[in-house]
PDB file of C-alpha atoms in Angstrom:
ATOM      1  CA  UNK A   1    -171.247 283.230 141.633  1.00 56.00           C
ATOM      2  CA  UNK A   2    -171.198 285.891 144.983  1.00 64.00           C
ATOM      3  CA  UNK A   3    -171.182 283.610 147.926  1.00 85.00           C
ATOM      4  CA  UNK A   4    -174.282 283.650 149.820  1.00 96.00           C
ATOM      5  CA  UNK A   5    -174.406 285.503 153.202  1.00 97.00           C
ATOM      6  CA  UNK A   6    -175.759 284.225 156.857  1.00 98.00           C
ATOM      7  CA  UNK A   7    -175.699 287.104 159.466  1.00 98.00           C
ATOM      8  CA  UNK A   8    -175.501 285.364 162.478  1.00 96.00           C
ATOM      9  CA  UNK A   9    -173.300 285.016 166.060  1.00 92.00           C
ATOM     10  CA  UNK A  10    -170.370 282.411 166.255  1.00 84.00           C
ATOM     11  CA  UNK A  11    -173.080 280.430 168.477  1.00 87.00           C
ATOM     12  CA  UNK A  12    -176.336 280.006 167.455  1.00 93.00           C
ATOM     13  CA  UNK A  13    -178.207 276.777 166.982  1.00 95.00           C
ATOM     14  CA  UNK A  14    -180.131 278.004 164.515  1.00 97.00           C
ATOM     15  CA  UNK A  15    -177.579 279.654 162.525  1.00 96.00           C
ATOM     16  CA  UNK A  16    -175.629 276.149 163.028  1.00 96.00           C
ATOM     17  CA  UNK A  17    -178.224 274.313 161.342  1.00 98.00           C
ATOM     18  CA  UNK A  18    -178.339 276.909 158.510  1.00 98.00           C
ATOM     19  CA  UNK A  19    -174.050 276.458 158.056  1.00 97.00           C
ATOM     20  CA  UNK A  20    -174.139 272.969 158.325  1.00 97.00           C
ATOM     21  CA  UNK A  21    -176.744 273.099 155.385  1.00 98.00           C
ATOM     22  CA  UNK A  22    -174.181 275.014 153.484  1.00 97.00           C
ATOM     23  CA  UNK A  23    -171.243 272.785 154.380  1.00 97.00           C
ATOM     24  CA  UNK A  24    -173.181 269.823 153.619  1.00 97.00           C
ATOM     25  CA  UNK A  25    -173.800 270.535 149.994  1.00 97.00           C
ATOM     26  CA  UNK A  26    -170.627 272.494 149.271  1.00 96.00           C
ATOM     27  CA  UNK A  27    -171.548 275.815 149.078  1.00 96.00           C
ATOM     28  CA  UNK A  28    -169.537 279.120 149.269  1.00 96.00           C
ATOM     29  CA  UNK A  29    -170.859 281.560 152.133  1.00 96.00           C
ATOM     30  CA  UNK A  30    -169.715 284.470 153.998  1.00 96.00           C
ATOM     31  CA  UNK A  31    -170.485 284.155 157.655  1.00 95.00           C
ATOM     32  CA  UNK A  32    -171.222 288.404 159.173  1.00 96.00           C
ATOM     33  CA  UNK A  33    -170.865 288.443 162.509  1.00 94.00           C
ATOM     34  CA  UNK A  34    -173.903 289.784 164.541  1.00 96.00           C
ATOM     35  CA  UNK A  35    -172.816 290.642 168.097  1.00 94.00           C
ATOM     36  CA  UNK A  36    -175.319 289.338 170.529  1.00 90.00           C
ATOM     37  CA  UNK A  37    -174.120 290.892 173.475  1.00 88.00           C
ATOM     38  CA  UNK A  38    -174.340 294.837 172.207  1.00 94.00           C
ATOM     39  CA  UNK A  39    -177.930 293.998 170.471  1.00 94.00           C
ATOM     40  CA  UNK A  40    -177.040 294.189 167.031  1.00 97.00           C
ATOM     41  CA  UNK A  41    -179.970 291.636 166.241  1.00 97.00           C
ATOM     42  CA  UNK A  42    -182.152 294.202 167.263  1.00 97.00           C
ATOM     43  CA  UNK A  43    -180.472 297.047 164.850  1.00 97.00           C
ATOM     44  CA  UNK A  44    -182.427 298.519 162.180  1.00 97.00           C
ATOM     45  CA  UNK A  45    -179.798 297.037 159.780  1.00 96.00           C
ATOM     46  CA  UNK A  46    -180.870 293.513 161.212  1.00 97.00           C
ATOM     47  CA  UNK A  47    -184.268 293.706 161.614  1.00 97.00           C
ATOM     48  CA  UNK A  48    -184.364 294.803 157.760  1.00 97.00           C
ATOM     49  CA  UNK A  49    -183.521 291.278 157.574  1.00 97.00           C
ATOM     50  CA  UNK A  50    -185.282 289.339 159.807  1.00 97.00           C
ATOM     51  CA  UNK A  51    -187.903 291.573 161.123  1.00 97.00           C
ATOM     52  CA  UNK A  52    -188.468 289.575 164.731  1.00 97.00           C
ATOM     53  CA  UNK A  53    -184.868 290.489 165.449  1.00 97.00           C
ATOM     54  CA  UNK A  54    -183.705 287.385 165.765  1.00 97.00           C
ATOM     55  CA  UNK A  55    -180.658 284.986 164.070  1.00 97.00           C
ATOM     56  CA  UNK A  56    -180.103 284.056 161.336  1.00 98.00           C
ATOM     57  CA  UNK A  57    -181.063 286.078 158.398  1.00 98.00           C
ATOM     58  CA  UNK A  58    -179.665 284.954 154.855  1.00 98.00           C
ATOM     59  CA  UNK A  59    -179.102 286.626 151.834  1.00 98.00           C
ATOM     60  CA  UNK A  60    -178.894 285.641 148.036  1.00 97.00           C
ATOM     61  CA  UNK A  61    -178.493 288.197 145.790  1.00 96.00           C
ATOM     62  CA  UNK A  62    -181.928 290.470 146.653  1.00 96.00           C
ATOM     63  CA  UNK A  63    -183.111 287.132 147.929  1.00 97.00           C
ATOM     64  CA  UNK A  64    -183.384 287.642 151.995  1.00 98.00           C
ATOM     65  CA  UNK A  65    -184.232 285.012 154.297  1.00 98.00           C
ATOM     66  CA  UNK A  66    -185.008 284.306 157.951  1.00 98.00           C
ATOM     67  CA  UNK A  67    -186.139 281.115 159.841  1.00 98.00           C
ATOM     68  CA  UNK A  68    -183.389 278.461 159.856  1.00 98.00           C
ATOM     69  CA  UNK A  69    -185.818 275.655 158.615  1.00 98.00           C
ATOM     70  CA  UNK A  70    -186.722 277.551 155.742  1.00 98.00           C
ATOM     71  CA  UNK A  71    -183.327 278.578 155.036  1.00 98.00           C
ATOM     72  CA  UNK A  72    -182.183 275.133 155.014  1.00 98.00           C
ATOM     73  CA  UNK A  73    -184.612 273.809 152.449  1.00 98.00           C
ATOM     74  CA  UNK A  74    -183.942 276.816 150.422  1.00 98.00           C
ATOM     75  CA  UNK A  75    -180.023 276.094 150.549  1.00 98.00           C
ATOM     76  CA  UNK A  76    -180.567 272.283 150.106  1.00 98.00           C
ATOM     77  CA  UNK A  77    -183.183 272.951 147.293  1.00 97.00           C
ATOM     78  CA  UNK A  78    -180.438 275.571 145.006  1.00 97.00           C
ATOM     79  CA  UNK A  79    -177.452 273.257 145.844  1.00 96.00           C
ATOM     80  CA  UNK A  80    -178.633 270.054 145.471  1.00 94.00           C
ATOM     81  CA  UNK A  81    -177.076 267.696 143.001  1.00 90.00           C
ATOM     82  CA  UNK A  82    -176.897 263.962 141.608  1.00 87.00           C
ATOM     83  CA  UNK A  83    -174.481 263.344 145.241  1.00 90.00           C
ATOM     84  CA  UNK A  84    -176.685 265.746 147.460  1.00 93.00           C
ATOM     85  CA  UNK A  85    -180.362 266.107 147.850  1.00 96.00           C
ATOM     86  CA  UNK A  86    -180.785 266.052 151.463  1.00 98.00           C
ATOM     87  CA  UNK A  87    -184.505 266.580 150.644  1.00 98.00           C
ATOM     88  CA  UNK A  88    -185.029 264.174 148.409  1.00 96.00           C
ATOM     89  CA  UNK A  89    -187.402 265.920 146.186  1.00 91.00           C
ATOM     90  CA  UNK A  90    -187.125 263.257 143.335  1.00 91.00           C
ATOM     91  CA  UNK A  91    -188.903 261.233 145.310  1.00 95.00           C
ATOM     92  CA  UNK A  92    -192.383 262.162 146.564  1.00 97.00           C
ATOM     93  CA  UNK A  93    -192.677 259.192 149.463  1.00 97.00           C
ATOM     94  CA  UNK A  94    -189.228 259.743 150.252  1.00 97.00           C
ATOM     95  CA  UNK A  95    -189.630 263.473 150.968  1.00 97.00           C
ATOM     96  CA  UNK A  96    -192.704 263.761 152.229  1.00 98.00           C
ATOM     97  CA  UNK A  97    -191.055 261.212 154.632  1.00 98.00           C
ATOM     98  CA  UNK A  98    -188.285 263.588 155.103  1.00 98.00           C
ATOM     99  CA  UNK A  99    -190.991 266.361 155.706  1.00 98.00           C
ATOM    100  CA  UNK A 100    -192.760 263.953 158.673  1.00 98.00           C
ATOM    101  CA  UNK A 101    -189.783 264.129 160.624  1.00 98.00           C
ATOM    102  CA  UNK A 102    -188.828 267.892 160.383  1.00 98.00           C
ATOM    103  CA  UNK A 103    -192.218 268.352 161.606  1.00 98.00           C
ATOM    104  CA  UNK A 104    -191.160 266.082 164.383  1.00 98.00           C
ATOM    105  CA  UNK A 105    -188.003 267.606 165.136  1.00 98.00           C
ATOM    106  CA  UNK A 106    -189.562 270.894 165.207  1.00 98.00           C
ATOM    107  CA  UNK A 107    -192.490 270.234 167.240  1.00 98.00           C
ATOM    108  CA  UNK A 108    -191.303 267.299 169.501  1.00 98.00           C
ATOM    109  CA  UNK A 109    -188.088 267.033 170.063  1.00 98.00           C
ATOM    110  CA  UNK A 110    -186.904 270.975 169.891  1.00 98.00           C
ATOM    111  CA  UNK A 111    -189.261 271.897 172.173  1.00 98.00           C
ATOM    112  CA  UNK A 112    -188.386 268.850 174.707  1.00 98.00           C
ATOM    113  CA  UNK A 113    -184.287 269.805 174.260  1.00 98.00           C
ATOM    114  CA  UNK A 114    -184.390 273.421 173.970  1.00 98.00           C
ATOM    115  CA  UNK A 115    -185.406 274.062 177.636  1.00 98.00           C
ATOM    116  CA  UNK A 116    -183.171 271.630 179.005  1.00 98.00           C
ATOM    117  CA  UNK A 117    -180.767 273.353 177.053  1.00 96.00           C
ATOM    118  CA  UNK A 118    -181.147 276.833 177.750  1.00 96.00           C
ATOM    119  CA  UNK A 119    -181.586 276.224 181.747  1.00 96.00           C
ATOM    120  CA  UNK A 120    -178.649 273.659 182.219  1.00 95.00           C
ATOM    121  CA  UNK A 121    -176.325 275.932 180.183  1.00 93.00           C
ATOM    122  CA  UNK A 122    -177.094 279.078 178.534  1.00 92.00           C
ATOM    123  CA  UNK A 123    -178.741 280.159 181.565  1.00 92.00           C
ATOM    124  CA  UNK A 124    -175.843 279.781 184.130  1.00 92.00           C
ATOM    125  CA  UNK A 125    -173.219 280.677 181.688  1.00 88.00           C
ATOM    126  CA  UNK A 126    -174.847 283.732 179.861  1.00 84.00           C
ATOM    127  CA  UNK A 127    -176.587 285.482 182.317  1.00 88.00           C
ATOM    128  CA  UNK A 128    -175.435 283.998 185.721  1.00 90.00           C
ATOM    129  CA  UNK A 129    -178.304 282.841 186.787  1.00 94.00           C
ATOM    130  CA  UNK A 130    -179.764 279.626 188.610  1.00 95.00           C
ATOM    131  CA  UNK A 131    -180.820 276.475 186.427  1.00 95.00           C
ATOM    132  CA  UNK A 132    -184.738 276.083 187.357  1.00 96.00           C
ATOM    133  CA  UNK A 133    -184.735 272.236 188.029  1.00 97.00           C
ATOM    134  CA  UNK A 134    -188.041 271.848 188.002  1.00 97.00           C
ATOM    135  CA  UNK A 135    -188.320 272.991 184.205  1.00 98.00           C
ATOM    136  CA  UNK A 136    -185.219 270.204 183.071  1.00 97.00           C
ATOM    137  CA  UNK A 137    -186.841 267.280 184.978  1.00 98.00           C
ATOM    138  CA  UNK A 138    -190.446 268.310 183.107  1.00 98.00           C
ATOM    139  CA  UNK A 139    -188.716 268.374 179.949  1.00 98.00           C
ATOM    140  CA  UNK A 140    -186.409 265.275 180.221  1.00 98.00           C
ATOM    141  CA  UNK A 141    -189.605 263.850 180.775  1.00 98.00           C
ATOM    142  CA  UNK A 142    -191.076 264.471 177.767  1.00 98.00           C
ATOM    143  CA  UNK A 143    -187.606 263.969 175.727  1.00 98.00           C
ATOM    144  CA  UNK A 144    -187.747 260.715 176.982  1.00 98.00           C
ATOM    145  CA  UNK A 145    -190.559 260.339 175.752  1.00 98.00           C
ATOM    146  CA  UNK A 146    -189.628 261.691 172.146  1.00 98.00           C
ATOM    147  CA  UNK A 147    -186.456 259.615 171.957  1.00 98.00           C
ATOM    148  CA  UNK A 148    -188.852 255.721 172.857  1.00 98.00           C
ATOM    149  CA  UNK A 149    -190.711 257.047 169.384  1.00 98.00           C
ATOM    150  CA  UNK A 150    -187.168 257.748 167.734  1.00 98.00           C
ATOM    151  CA  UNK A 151    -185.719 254.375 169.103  1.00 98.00           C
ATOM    152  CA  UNK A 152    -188.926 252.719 167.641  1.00 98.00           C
ATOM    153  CA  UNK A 153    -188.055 253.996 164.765  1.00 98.00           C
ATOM    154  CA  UNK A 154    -184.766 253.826 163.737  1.00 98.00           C
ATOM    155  CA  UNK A 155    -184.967 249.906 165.278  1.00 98.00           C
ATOM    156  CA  UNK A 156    -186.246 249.695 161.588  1.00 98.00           C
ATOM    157  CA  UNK A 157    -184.205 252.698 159.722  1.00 98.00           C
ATOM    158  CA  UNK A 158    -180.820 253.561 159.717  1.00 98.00           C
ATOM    159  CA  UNK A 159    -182.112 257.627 159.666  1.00 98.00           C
ATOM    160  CA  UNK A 160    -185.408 258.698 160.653  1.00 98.00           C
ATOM    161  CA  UNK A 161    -186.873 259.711 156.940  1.00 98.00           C
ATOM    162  CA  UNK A 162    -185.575 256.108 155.997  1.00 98.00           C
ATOM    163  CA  UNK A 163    -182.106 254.444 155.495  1.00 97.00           C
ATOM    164  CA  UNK A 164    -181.026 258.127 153.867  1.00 97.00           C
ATOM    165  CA  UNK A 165    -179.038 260.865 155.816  1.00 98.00           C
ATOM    166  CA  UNK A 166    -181.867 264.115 155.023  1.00 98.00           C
ATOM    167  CA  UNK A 167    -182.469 266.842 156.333  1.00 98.00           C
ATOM    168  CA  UNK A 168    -184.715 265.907 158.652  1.00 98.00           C
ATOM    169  CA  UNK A 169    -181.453 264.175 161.008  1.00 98.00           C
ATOM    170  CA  UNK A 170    -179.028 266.971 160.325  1.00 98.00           C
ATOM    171  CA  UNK A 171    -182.240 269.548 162.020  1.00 98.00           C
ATOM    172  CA  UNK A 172    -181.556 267.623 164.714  1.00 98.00           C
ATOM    173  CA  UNK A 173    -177.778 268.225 165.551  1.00 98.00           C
ATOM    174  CA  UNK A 174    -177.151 271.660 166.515  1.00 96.00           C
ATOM    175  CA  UNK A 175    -178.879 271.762 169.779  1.00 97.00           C
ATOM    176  CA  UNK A 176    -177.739 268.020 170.582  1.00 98.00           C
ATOM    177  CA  UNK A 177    -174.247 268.712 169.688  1.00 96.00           C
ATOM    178  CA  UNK A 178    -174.287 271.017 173.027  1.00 95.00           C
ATOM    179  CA  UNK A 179    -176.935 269.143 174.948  1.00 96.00           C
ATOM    180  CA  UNK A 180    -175.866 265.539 174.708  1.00 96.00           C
ATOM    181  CA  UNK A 181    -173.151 267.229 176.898  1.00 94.00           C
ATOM    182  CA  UNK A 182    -175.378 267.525 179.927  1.00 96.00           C
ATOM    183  CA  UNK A 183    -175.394 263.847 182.098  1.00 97.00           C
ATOM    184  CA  UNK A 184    -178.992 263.494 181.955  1.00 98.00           C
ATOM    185  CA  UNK A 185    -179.483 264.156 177.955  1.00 98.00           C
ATOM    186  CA  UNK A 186    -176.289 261.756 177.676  1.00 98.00           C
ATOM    187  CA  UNK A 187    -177.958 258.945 180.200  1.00 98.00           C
ATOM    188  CA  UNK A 188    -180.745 258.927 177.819  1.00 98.00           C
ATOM    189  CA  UNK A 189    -179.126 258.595 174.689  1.00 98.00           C
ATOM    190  CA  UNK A 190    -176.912 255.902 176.224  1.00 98.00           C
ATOM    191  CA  UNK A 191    -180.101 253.990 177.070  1.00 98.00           C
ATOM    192  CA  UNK A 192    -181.265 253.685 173.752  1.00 98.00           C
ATOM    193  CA  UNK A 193    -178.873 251.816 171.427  1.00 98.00           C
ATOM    194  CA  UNK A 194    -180.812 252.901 168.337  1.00 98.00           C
ATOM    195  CA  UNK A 195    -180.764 256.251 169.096  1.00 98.00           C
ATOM    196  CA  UNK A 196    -177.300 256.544 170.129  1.00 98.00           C
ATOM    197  CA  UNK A 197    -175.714 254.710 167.142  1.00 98.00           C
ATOM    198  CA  UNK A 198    -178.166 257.157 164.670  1.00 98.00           C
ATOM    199  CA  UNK A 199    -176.692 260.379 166.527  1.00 98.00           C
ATOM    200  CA  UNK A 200    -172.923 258.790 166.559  1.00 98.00           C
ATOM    201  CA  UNK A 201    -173.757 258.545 162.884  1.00 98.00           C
ATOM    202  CA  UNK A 202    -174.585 262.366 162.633  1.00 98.00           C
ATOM    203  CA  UNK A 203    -171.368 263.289 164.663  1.00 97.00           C
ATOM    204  CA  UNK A 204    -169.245 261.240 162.616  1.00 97.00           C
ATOM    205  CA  UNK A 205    -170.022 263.557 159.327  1.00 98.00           C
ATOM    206  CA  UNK A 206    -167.901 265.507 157.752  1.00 97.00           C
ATOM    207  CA  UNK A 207    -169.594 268.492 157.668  1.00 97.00           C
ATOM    208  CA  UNK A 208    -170.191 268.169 161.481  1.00 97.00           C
ATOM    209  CA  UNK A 209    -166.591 267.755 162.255  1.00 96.00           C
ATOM    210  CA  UNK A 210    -165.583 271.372 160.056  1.00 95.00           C
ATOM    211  CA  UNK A 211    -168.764 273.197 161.630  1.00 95.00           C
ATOM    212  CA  UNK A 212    -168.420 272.117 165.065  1.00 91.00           C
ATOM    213  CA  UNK A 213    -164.890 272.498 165.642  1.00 91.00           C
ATOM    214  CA  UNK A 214    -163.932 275.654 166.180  1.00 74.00           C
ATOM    215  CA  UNK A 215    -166.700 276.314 168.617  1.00 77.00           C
ATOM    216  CA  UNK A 216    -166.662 276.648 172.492  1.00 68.00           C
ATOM    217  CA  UNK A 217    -167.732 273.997 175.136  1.00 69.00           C
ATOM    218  CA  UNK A 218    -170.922 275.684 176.825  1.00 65.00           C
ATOM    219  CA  UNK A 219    -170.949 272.584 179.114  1.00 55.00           C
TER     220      UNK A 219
END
């Protein structure tokens, strides 16, 4: 079987997300290099693939692909086997639980992290320009808020979909991997045991380890 191929630059979080998908359940894949800095996401060639111009795209076969989410349940859903269902489609409570908290991630807590993220580092190391405090304190706000639901939560669960490692925890780890790096993300991790054992527990896997290693501190 031809490997599958994710078009994407050495840091992404979405592309992360999409990789760790692919490490997670075993699968072969070629990694193609888009170059951020000369625009190549904006190419003909790429936008072919993922017409906003963005990263990742994916490719199967004829099968093309953008939008990491969707990517990742695509991966998870081809791949999956007796040891590996991150989705847990044999089970509807179970994934529809799994479902809840993608939702969550994707709604809540990315858009809570993200900005803290982009002006605390990608901001200042990217483009040399000035972190706009003002937008961090807003949005540590509001992840605070986030992470009181998630403590509240996995007070009961080991994961957040249940006592199962899904999908719905590993959509979580790309942008934390860089922003749990930043004092005030850490501080509130630290302040919530539940939360910081669960994301210990996400750091701690294999997969995370192989994927995360060879990249750059943005910090």
């Amino acid at each position: 079987m031809a490997a599958v191929k994710v078009f994407c630059p050495a840091i992404s979080t979405a592309s992360i997300r999409v990789i760790l998908c692919l490490e997670e359940v075993g699968a072969e894949y070629e990694r193609v290099n888009i170059d951020m800095a000369t625009g190549e996401h904006k190419s003909p060639a790429h936008v072919a693939k993922n017409p906003f111009g963005q990263v990742p795209a994916f490719q199967d076969g004829d099968l093309v692909l953008f939008e990491s989410r969707a990517i990742g349940r695509y991966v998870l859903r081809k791949f999956k086997s007796s040891d590996v269902d991150l989705l847990h489609g044999s089970s509807l409570e179970e994934s529809a639980m799994v479902d809840v908290w993608l939702e969550v991630e994707a709604q809540q807590y990315d858009k809570a992290i993200s900005p803290i993220f982009y002006q605390a580092v990608i901001i200042p190391r990217f483009y040399g320009g000035t972190t706009d405090e003002k937008v961090v304190e807003e949005n540590l706000v509001k992840l605070a808020k986030v992470l009181d639901v998630y403590e509240a939560r996995l007070s009961h669960t080991k994961y957040l979909a249940g006592d199962f490692f899904s999908f719905a925890d590993l959509s979580h780890y790309p942008v934390t991997h860089f922003s749990i790096k930043i004092p005030q993300v850490a501080a509130l991790f630290d302040a919530r045991p539940h939360v910081k054992a669960w994301w210990e527990s996400l750091e701690s896997r294999p997969a995370s380890k192989k994927v995360t290693a060879g990249l750059p501190q943005l910090s």
